[in-house]
mmCIF file of C-alpha atoms in Angstrom:
data_model
loop_
_atom_site.group_PDB
_atom_site.id
_atom_site.type_symbol
_atom_site.label_atom_id
_atom_site.label_comp_id
_atom_site.label_asym_id
_atom_site.label_seq_id
_atom_site.Cartn_x
_atom_site.Cartn_y
_atom_site.Cartn_z
ATOM 1 C CA MET A 2 -34.580 3.039 -36.776
ATOM 2 C CA ARG A 3 -31.368 2.338 -38.656
ATOM 3 C CA ALA A 4 -29.307 4.063 -35.961
ATOM 4 C CA SER A 5 -30.843 1.836 -33.289
ATOM 5 C CA ILE A 6 -30.021 -1.232 -35.366
ATOM 6 C CA LEU A 7 -26.406 -0.208 -35.949
ATOM 7 C CA ARG A 8 -25.865 0.726 -32.329
ATOM 8 C CA SER A 9 -24.392 -2.228 -30.432
ATOM 9 C CA PRO A 10 -26.323 -3.100 -27.275
ATOM 10 C CA SER A 11 -24.498 -2.498 -24.014
ATOM 11 C CA PRO A 12 -24.249 -5.364 -21.500
ATOM 12 C CA LEU A 13 -24.753 -2.793 -18.717
ATOM 13 C CA PRO A 14 -27.780 -0.540 -18.167
ATOM 14 C CA GLY A 15 -27.854 3.026 -19.473
ATOM 15 C CA PHE A 16 -25.738 5.882 -18.164
ATOM 16 C CA GLY A 17 -28.387 7.239 -15.831
ATOM 17 C CA LEU A 18 -29.039 3.972 -14.008
ATOM 18 C CA SER A 19 -25.343 2.987 -13.971
ATOM 19 C CA PHE A 20 -24.315 6.383 -12.610
ATOM 20 C CA GLY A 21 -27.020 6.265 -9.962
ATOM 21 C CA ILE A 22 -25.989 2.814 -8.753
ATOM 22 C CA MET A 23 -22.335 3.837 -8.742
ATOM 23 C CA MET A 24 -22.981 7.009 -6.722
ATOM 24 C CA ALA A 25 -25.249 5.197 -4.269
ATOM 25 C CA VAL A 26 -22.669 2.505 -3.537
ATOM 26 C CA LEU A 27 -19.813 5.042 -3.434
ATOM 27 C CA SER A 28 -21.759 7.231 -1.021
ATOM 28 C CA ILE A 29 -22.614 4.374 1.341
ATOM 29 C CA VAL A 30 -19.138 2.844 1.341
ATOM 30 C CA VAL A 31 -16.840 5.888 1.078
ATOM 31 C CA LEU A 32 -18.434 9.333 1.071
ATOM 32 C CA LEU A 33 -20.822 8.990 4.016
ATOM 33 C CA PRO A 34 -18.224 7.591 6.480
ATOM 34 C CA ILE A 35 -15.689 10.277 5.506
ATOM 35 C CA GLY A 36 -18.397 12.927 5.640
ATOM 36 C CA ALA A 37 -19.461 11.769 9.099
ATOM 37 C CA LEU A 38 -15.865 11.963 10.315
ATOM 38 C CA LEU A 39 -15.377 15.450 8.900
ATOM 39 C CA GLY A 40 -18.780 16.509 10.240
ATOM 40 C CA ARG A 41 -17.747 15.381 13.707
ATOM 41 C CA GLY A 42 -14.608 17.470 13.312
ATOM 42 C CA LEU A 43 -16.654 20.545 12.393
ATOM 43 C CA MET A 44 -18.798 20.037 15.472
ATOM 44 C CA ILE A 45 -15.692 19.853 17.667
ATOM 45 C CA GLY A 46 -14.036 22.883 16.107
ATOM 46 C CA PRO A 47 -10.525 23.442 14.732
ATOM 47 C CA ALA A 48 -9.112 24.760 18.022
ATOM 48 C CA ASP A 49 -10.309 21.796 20.077
ATOM 49 C CA LEU A 50 -9.198 19.367 17.367
ATOM 50 C CA TRP A 51 -5.692 20.807 17.492
ATOM 51 C CA ASP A 52 -5.609 20.592 21.291
ATOM 52 C CA MET A 53 -6.605 16.912 21.122
ATOM 53 C CA VAL A 54 -3.989 16.054 18.505
ATOM 54 C CA ASN A 55 -1.139 18.270 19.700
ATOM 55 C CA SER A 56 0.560 15.922 22.143
ATOM 56 C CA ARG A 57 3.858 14.078 22.006
ATOM 57 C CA ARG A 58 2.221 10.655 22.187
ATOM 58 C CA ILE A 59 -0.095 11.294 19.247
ATOM 59 C CA TRP A 60 2.556 12.915 17.064
ATOM 60 C CA SER A 61 4.917 10.032 17.785
ATOM 61 C CA ALA A 62 2.216 7.523 16.825
ATOM 62 C CA LEU A 63 1.355 9.399 13.635
ATOM 63 C CA ALA A 64 5.014 9.725 12.656
ATOM 64 C CA LEU A 65 5.622 6.029 13.296
ATOM 65 C CA SER A 66 2.553 4.918 11.314
ATOM 66 C CA PHE A 67 3.369 6.976 8.233
ATOM 67 C CA ARG A 68 7.136 6.447 8.427
ATOM 68 C CA ALA A 69 6.805 2.669 8.712
ATOM 69 C CA ALA A 70 4.160 2.586 5.954
ATOM 70 C CA LEU A 71 6.389 4.632 3.631
ATOM 71 C CA ILE A 72 9.476 2.493 4.263
ATOM 72 C CA ALA A 73 7.552 -0.770 3.854
ATOM 73 C CA SER A 74 5.886 0.478 0.662
ATOM 74 C CA LEU A 75 9.218 1.557 -0.835
ATOM 75 C CA PHE A 76 10.616 -1.888 -0.057
ATOM 76 C CA ASN A 77 7.574 -3.510 -1.666
ATOM 77 C CA LEU A 78 7.909 -1.233 -4.691
ATOM 78 C CA VAL A 79 11.417 -2.482 -5.447
ATOM 79 C CA PHE A 80 11.090 -6.142 -4.570
ATOM 80 C CA GLY A 81 7.502 -6.365 -5.783
ATOM 81 C CA ILE A 82 8.642 -5.385 -9.283
ATOM 82 C CA VAL A 83 11.450 -7.943 -9.104
ATOM 83 C CA LEU A 84 9.086 -10.672 -7.914
ATOM 84 C CA ALA A 85 6.514 -9.866 -10.609
ATOM 85 C CA TRP A 86 9.251 -9.894 -13.256
ATOM 86 C CA VAL A 87 10.503 -13.317 -12.140
ATOM 87 C CA LEU A 88 6.986 -14.765 -12.092
ATOM 88 C CA VAL A 89 6.252 -13.525 -15.614
ATOM 89 C CA ARG A 90 9.562 -13.968 -17.434
ATOM 90 C CA TYR A 91 10.928 -17.206 -15.955
ATOM 91 C CA ARG A 92 9.646 -20.764 -15.720
ATOM 92 C CA PHE A 93 10.877 -22.772 -12.753
ATOM 93 C CA TRP A 94 9.750 -25.554 -10.461
ATOM 94 C CA GLY A 95 7.282 -24.252 -7.861
ATOM 95 C CA ARG A 96 6.436 -21.109 -9.815
ATOM 96 C CA LYS A 97 2.689 -21.588 -9.479
ATOM 97 C CA LEU A 98 3.096 -22.195 -5.756
ATOM 98 C CA VAL A 99 5.025 -18.945 -5.361
ATOM 99 C CA ASP A 100 2.456 -17.126 -7.484
ATOM 100 C CA ALA A 101 -0.357 -18.428 -5.266
ATOM 101 C CA ALA A 102 1.565 -17.526 -2.101
ATOM 102 C CA VAL A 103 1.624 -13.876 -3.185
ATOM 103 C CA ASP A 104 -2.129 -13.706 -2.593
ATOM 104 C CA LEU A 105 -1.885 -15.243 0.872
ATOM 105 C CA PRO A 106 -1.905 -11.883 2.729
ATOM 106 C CA PHE A 107 -5.211 -11.086 1.019
ATOM 107 C CA ALA A 108 -6.899 -14.201 2.406
ATOM 108 C CA LEU A 109 -5.117 -14.519 5.748
ATOM 109 C CA PRO A 110 -6.739 -12.617 8.652
ATOM 110 C CA THR A 111 -4.442 -9.827 9.771
ATOM 111 C CA ALA A 112 -4.507 -10.965 13.401
ATOM 112 C CA VAL A 113 -3.335 -14.427 12.347
ATOM 113 C CA ALA A 114 -0.508 -12.847 10.330
ATOM 114 C CA GLY A 115 0.520 -10.759 13.338
ATOM 115 C CA ILE A 116 0.565 -13.757 15.656
ATOM 116 C CA ALA A 117 2.559 -15.817 13.145
ATOM 117 C CA LEU A 118 5.144 -13.062 12.630
ATOM 118 C CA THR A 119 5.472 -12.544 16.378
ATOM 119 C CA ALA A 120 5.987 -16.271 16.943
ATOM 120 C CA LEU A 121 8.718 -16.343 14.300
ATOM 121 C CA TYR A 122 10.583 -13.157 15.247
ATOM 122 C CA ALA A 123 10.122 -13.145 19.029
ATOM 123 C CA PRO A 124 13.345 -13.615 21.052
ATOM 124 C CA ASN A 125 12.435 -17.289 21.521
ATOM 125 C CA GLY A 126 11.158 -17.726 17.957
ATOM 126 C CA VAL A 127 12.878 -19.550 15.113
ATOM 127 C CA PHE A 128 14.158 -16.426 13.347
ATOM 128 C CA GLY A 129 14.423 -14.397 16.541
ATOM 129 C CA GLN A 130 16.883 -16.831 18.081
ATOM 130 C CA ALA A 131 18.977 -16.838 14.906
ATOM 131 C CA LEU A 132 19.128 -13.029 14.768
ATOM 132 C CA ALA A 133 19.793 -12.524 18.485
ATOM 133 C CA PRO A 134 23.560 -13.337 18.293
ATOM 134 C CA LEU A 135 23.849 -10.674 15.561
ATOM 135 C CA GLY A 136 22.281 -8.082 17.846
ATOM 136 C CA ILE A 137 19.177 -7.782 15.688
ATOM 137 C CA LYS A 138 15.827 -7.619 17.451
ATOM 138 C CA VAL A 139 12.712 -7.657 15.297
ATOM 139 C CA ALA A 140 9.711 -8.276 17.538
ATOM 140 C CA TYR A 141 8.536 -5.373 19.691
ATOM 141 C CA THR A 142 10.565 -2.860 17.668
ATOM 142 C CA GLU A 143 9.917 -0.639 14.653
ATOM 143 C CA LEU A 144 11.646 -3.260 12.520
ATOM 144 C CA GLY A 145 8.877 -5.676 13.436
ATOM 145 C CA ILE A 146 6.292 -3.147 12.279
ATOM 146 C CA TRP A 147 8.115 -2.910 8.949
ATOM 147 C CA MET A 148 8.001 -6.681 8.593
ATOM 148 C CA ALA A 149 4.263 -6.785 9.197
ATOM 149 C CA LEU A 150 3.561 -3.951 6.742
ATOM 150 C CA ILE A 151 5.798 -5.506 4.089
ATOM 151 C CA PHE A 152 3.867 -8.752 4.471
ATOM 152 C CA ILE A 153 0.456 -7.191 3.947
ATOM 153 C CA GLY A 154 1.506 -4.687 1.264
ATOM 154 C CA LEU A 155 3.605 -6.787 -1.130
ATOM 155 C CA PRO A 156 0.682 -8.318 -3.082
ATOM 156 C CA PHE A 157 -0.605 -4.874 -4.102
ATOM 157 C CA VAL A 158 2.584 -4.054 -6.003
ATOM 158 C CA VAL A 159 3.020 -7.512 -7.507
ATOM 159 C CA ARG A 160 -0.555 -7.852 -8.757
ATOM 160 C CA THR A 161 -0.585 -4.319 -10.169
ATOM 161 C CA VAL A 162 2.710 -4.616 -12.057
ATOM 162 C CA GLN A 163 2.396 -8.238 -13.180
ATOM 163 C CA PRO A 164 -0.210 -7.692 -15.972
ATOM 164 C CA VAL A 165 1.847 -4.808 -17.386
ATOM 165 C CA ILE A 166 4.992 -6.959 -17.528
ATOM 166 C CA GLU A 167 3.003 -9.637 -19.377
ATOM 167 C CA GLU A 168 2.066 -7.048 -22.034
ATOM 168 C CA VAL A 169 5.603 -5.691 -22.490
ATOM 169 C CA ASP A 170 6.900 -6.861 -25.852
ATOM 170 C CA ARG A 171 10.242 -8.595 -25.535
ATOM 171 C CA GLU A 172 11.166 -7.441 -29.024
ATOM 172 C CA VAL A 173 11.579 -3.909 -27.684
ATOM 173 C CA GLU A 174 14.217 -5.153 -25.260
ATOM 174 C CA GLU A 175 15.871 -7.174 -28.024
ATOM 175 C CA VAL A 176 15.981 -4.109 -30.275
ATOM 176 C CA SER A 177 17.599 -2.138 -27.483
ATOM 177 C CA ALA A 178 20.226 -4.839 -27.044
ATOM 178 C CA THR A 179 20.767 -5.029 -30.809
ATOM 179 C CA LEU A 180 21.491 -1.311 -30.899
ATOM 180 C CA GLY A 181 24.243 -1.835 -28.350
ATOM 181 C CA ALA A 182 22.481 -0.789 -25.156
ATOM 182 C CA ARG A 183 23.611 -2.415 -21.950
ATOM 183 C CA ARG A 184 21.177 -4.192 -19.638
ATOM 184 C CA THR A 185 21.191 -1.357 -17.118
ATOM 185 C CA TYR A 186 20.430 1.183 -19.843
ATOM 186 C CA THR A 187 17.617 -0.974 -21.246
ATOM 187 C CA LEU A 188 16.196 -1.403 -17.762
ATOM 188 C CA ARG A 189 16.410 2.304 -16.974
ATOM 189 C CA ARG A 190 15.229 3.760 -20.287
ATOM 190 C CA VAL A 191 12.983 1.047 -21.766
ATOM 191 C CA VAL A 192 11.533 -1.220 -19.081
ATOM 192 C CA LEU A 193 11.090 0.989 -16.022
ATOM 193 C CA PRO A 194 9.354 3.896 -17.828
ATOM 194 C CA THR A 195 6.767 1.413 -19.105
ATOM 195 C CA LEU A 196 6.209 -0.036 -15.631
ATOM 196 C CA ALA A 197 6.287 3.307 -13.781
ATOM 197 C CA PRO A 198 2.527 4.155 -13.838
ATOM 198 C CA ALA A 199 1.479 0.683 -12.669
ATOM 199 C CA ALA A 200 4.299 0.559 -10.116
ATOM 200 C CA LEU A 201 3.240 3.900 -8.641
ATOM 201 C CA THR A 202 -0.354 2.686 -8.471
ATOM 202 C CA GLY A 203 0.735 -0.430 -6.595
ATOM 203 C CA PHE A 204 2.907 1.704 -4.324
ATOM 204 C CA ALA A 205 -0.036 3.978 -3.528
ATOM 205 C CA LEU A 206 -2.282 0.988 -2.760
ATOM 206 C CA ALA A 207 0.347 -0.585 -0.515
ATOM 207 C CA LEU A 208 0.917 2.724 1.264
ATOM 208 C CA ALA A 209 -2.790 3.312 1.846
ATOM 209 C CA ARG A 210 -3.194 -0.236 3.132
ATOM 210 C CA SER A 211 -0.186 0.018 5.442
ATOM 211 C CA VAL A 212 -1.089 3.348 7.026
ATOM 212 C CA GLY A 213 -4.301 2.037 8.535
ATOM 213 C CA GLU A 214 -3.091 -1.481 9.332
ATOM 214 C CA TYR A 215 -3.978 -2.626 12.849
ATOM 215 C CA GLY A 216 -4.376 -6.372 13.297
ATOM 216 C CA SER A 217 -1.011 -7.597 12.055
ATOM 217 C CA VAL A 218 0.942 -4.800 13.765
ATOM 218 C CA ILE A 219 -0.298 -4.709 17.356
ATOM 219 C CA PHE A 220 1.008 -8.186 18.151
ATOM 220 C CA ILE A 221 4.549 -7.601 16.934
ATOM 221 C CA ALA A 222 4.883 -3.895 17.767
ATOM 222 C CA GLY A 223 4.945 -4.089 21.561
ATOM 223 C CA ASN A 224 2.727 -0.967 21.698
ATOM 224 C CA ILE A 225 5.125 1.107 23.811
ATOM 225 C CA PRO A 226 3.992 4.781 23.897
ATOM 226 C CA ASN A 227 6.303 7.145 21.993
ATOM 227 C CA LEU A 228 8.272 4.157 20.626
ATOM 228 C CA THR A 229 6.208 1.432 18.944
ATOM 229 C CA GLU A 230 2.629 2.636 19.387
ATOM 230 C CA ILE A 231 0.810 3.175 16.077
ATOM 231 C CA ALA A 232 -1.937 5.711 15.413
ATOM 232 C CA PRO A 233 -4.736 3.161 14.700
ATOM 233 C CA LEU A 234 -4.098 1.662 18.149
ATOM 234 C CA LEU A 235 -4.505 5.105 19.727
ATOM 235 C CA ILE A 236 -7.860 5.458 17.980
ATOM 236 C CA VAL A 237 -8.992 2.123 19.422
ATOM 237 C CA ILE A 238 -7.766 3.177 22.885
ATOM 238 C CA ARG A 239 -9.734 6.422 22.712
ATOM 239 C CA LEU A 240 -12.850 4.544 21.588
ATOM 240 C CA GLU A 241 -12.509 2.126 24.499
ATOM 241 C CA GLU A 242 -12.327 5.173 26.777
ATOM 242 C CA TYR A 243 -15.543 6.478 25.115
ATOM 243 C CA ASN A 244 -13.595 9.575 24.073
ATOM 244 C CA TYR A 245 -15.103 9.751 20.603
ATOM 245 C CA ASP A 246 -13.985 13.312 19.951
ATOM 246 C CA ALA A 247 -10.320 12.421 20.512
ATOM 247 C CA ALA A 248 -10.679 9.352 18.303
ATOM 248 C CA ALA A 249 -12.239 11.500 15.573
ATOM 249 C CA ALA A 250 -9.415 14.051 15.914
ATOM 250 C CA ILE A 251 -6.747 11.388 15.362
ATOM 251 C CA GLY A 252 -8.750 9.959 12.461
ATOM 252 C CA ILE A 253 -9.023 13.371 10.796
ATOM 253 C CA ALA A 254 -5.279 13.913 11.203
ATOM 254 C CA MET A 255 -4.584 10.563 9.541
ATOM 255 C CA LEU A 256 -7.086 11.363 6.779
ATOM 256 C CA LEU A 257 -5.463 14.701 5.960
ATOM 257 C CA ILE A 258 -1.930 13.285 5.940
ATOM 258 C CA SER A 259 -3.017 10.310 3.823
ATOM 259 C CA PHE A 260 -4.772 12.600 1.358
ATOM 260 C CA ALA A 261 -1.655 14.760 1.006
ATOM 261 C CA MET A 262 0.580 11.737 0.418
ATOM 262 C CA LEU A 263 -1.770 10.117 -2.112
ATOM 263 C CA LEU A 264 -2.187 13.451 -3.919
ATOM 264 C CA ALA A 265 1.582 13.739 -4.259
ATOM 265 C CA ILE A 266 1.801 10.163 -5.584
ATOM 266 C CA ASN A 267 -0.969 10.817 -8.119
ATOM 267 C CA LEU A 268 0.763 13.985 -9.336
ATOM 268 C CA ILE A 269 3.994 12.030 -9.797
ATOM 269 C CA GLN A 270 2.045 9.350 -11.653
ATOM 270 C CA ILE A 271 0.496 11.932 -13.993
ATOM 271 C CA TRP A 272 3.938 13.410 -14.620
ATOM 272 C CA SER A 273 5.401 9.995 -15.410
ATOM 273 C CA ARG A 274 2.618 9.208 -17.890
ATOM 274 C CA ARG A 275 3.080 12.522 -19.655
ATOM 275 C CA ARG A 276 6.824 11.958 -19.771
ATOM 276 C CA ILE A 277 6.324 8.523 -21.322
ATOM 277 C CA GLY A 278 3.977 10.098 -23.860
ATOM 278 C CA LEU A 279 6.612 12.665 -24.776
ATOM 279 C CA VAL A 280 9.284 9.997 -25.080
#
């Protein structure tokens, strides 16, 4: 009786009910779709799956999708940390407007973002005309795909790193400066190790979001086979041809590559956390 009185009531239901609800939702949203895709692959067979994927057009699309996603995510990793740092540490006119604009890619439909970027960077667009004399072409090139993926992936890094920067005690940086450390040393040995786990999480989220992006890319990419055609577009093309096995084969290839990349990022994240713990 006394134990029940001392035990603080939980605002959520017990473990059994909570775990059941969690597994039910997780199964419906994540596990069942992935299981259906893998089940379709087992029905097709490994040999037929390889024959469907092993073509120059598909490999080019897969390489472009993952290469562009990786480059855009690395860009967002660097400049997302800088943007989050500025928003947290500095007070300037229009700061709240900039902070609200970071969330715009979350609310803006991807097709609208793709159309807007194409209108700006097309040869007759505002930015496209300015870059043309410099010999820089953005729309209908891989550079345009990078721009679209940077646009949709930046908020993931900023919103993941921003709360961590808010919790970083400025006295630690002041102590480092008092001991004679330069700004670069303080940044490299004090600030960045603290931000590394959150930054890697934001990087992984941006990468996962960019790999499967479709709406904002197809308008600005040009969709030229073996040049600017992305893998999600090939899946849509195969579905429109009612070739569901080929679409499933490309989807399984993307799933396996994405899993390998995210596993590597998680291992690096675990290593960075252990390293911070040792330091």
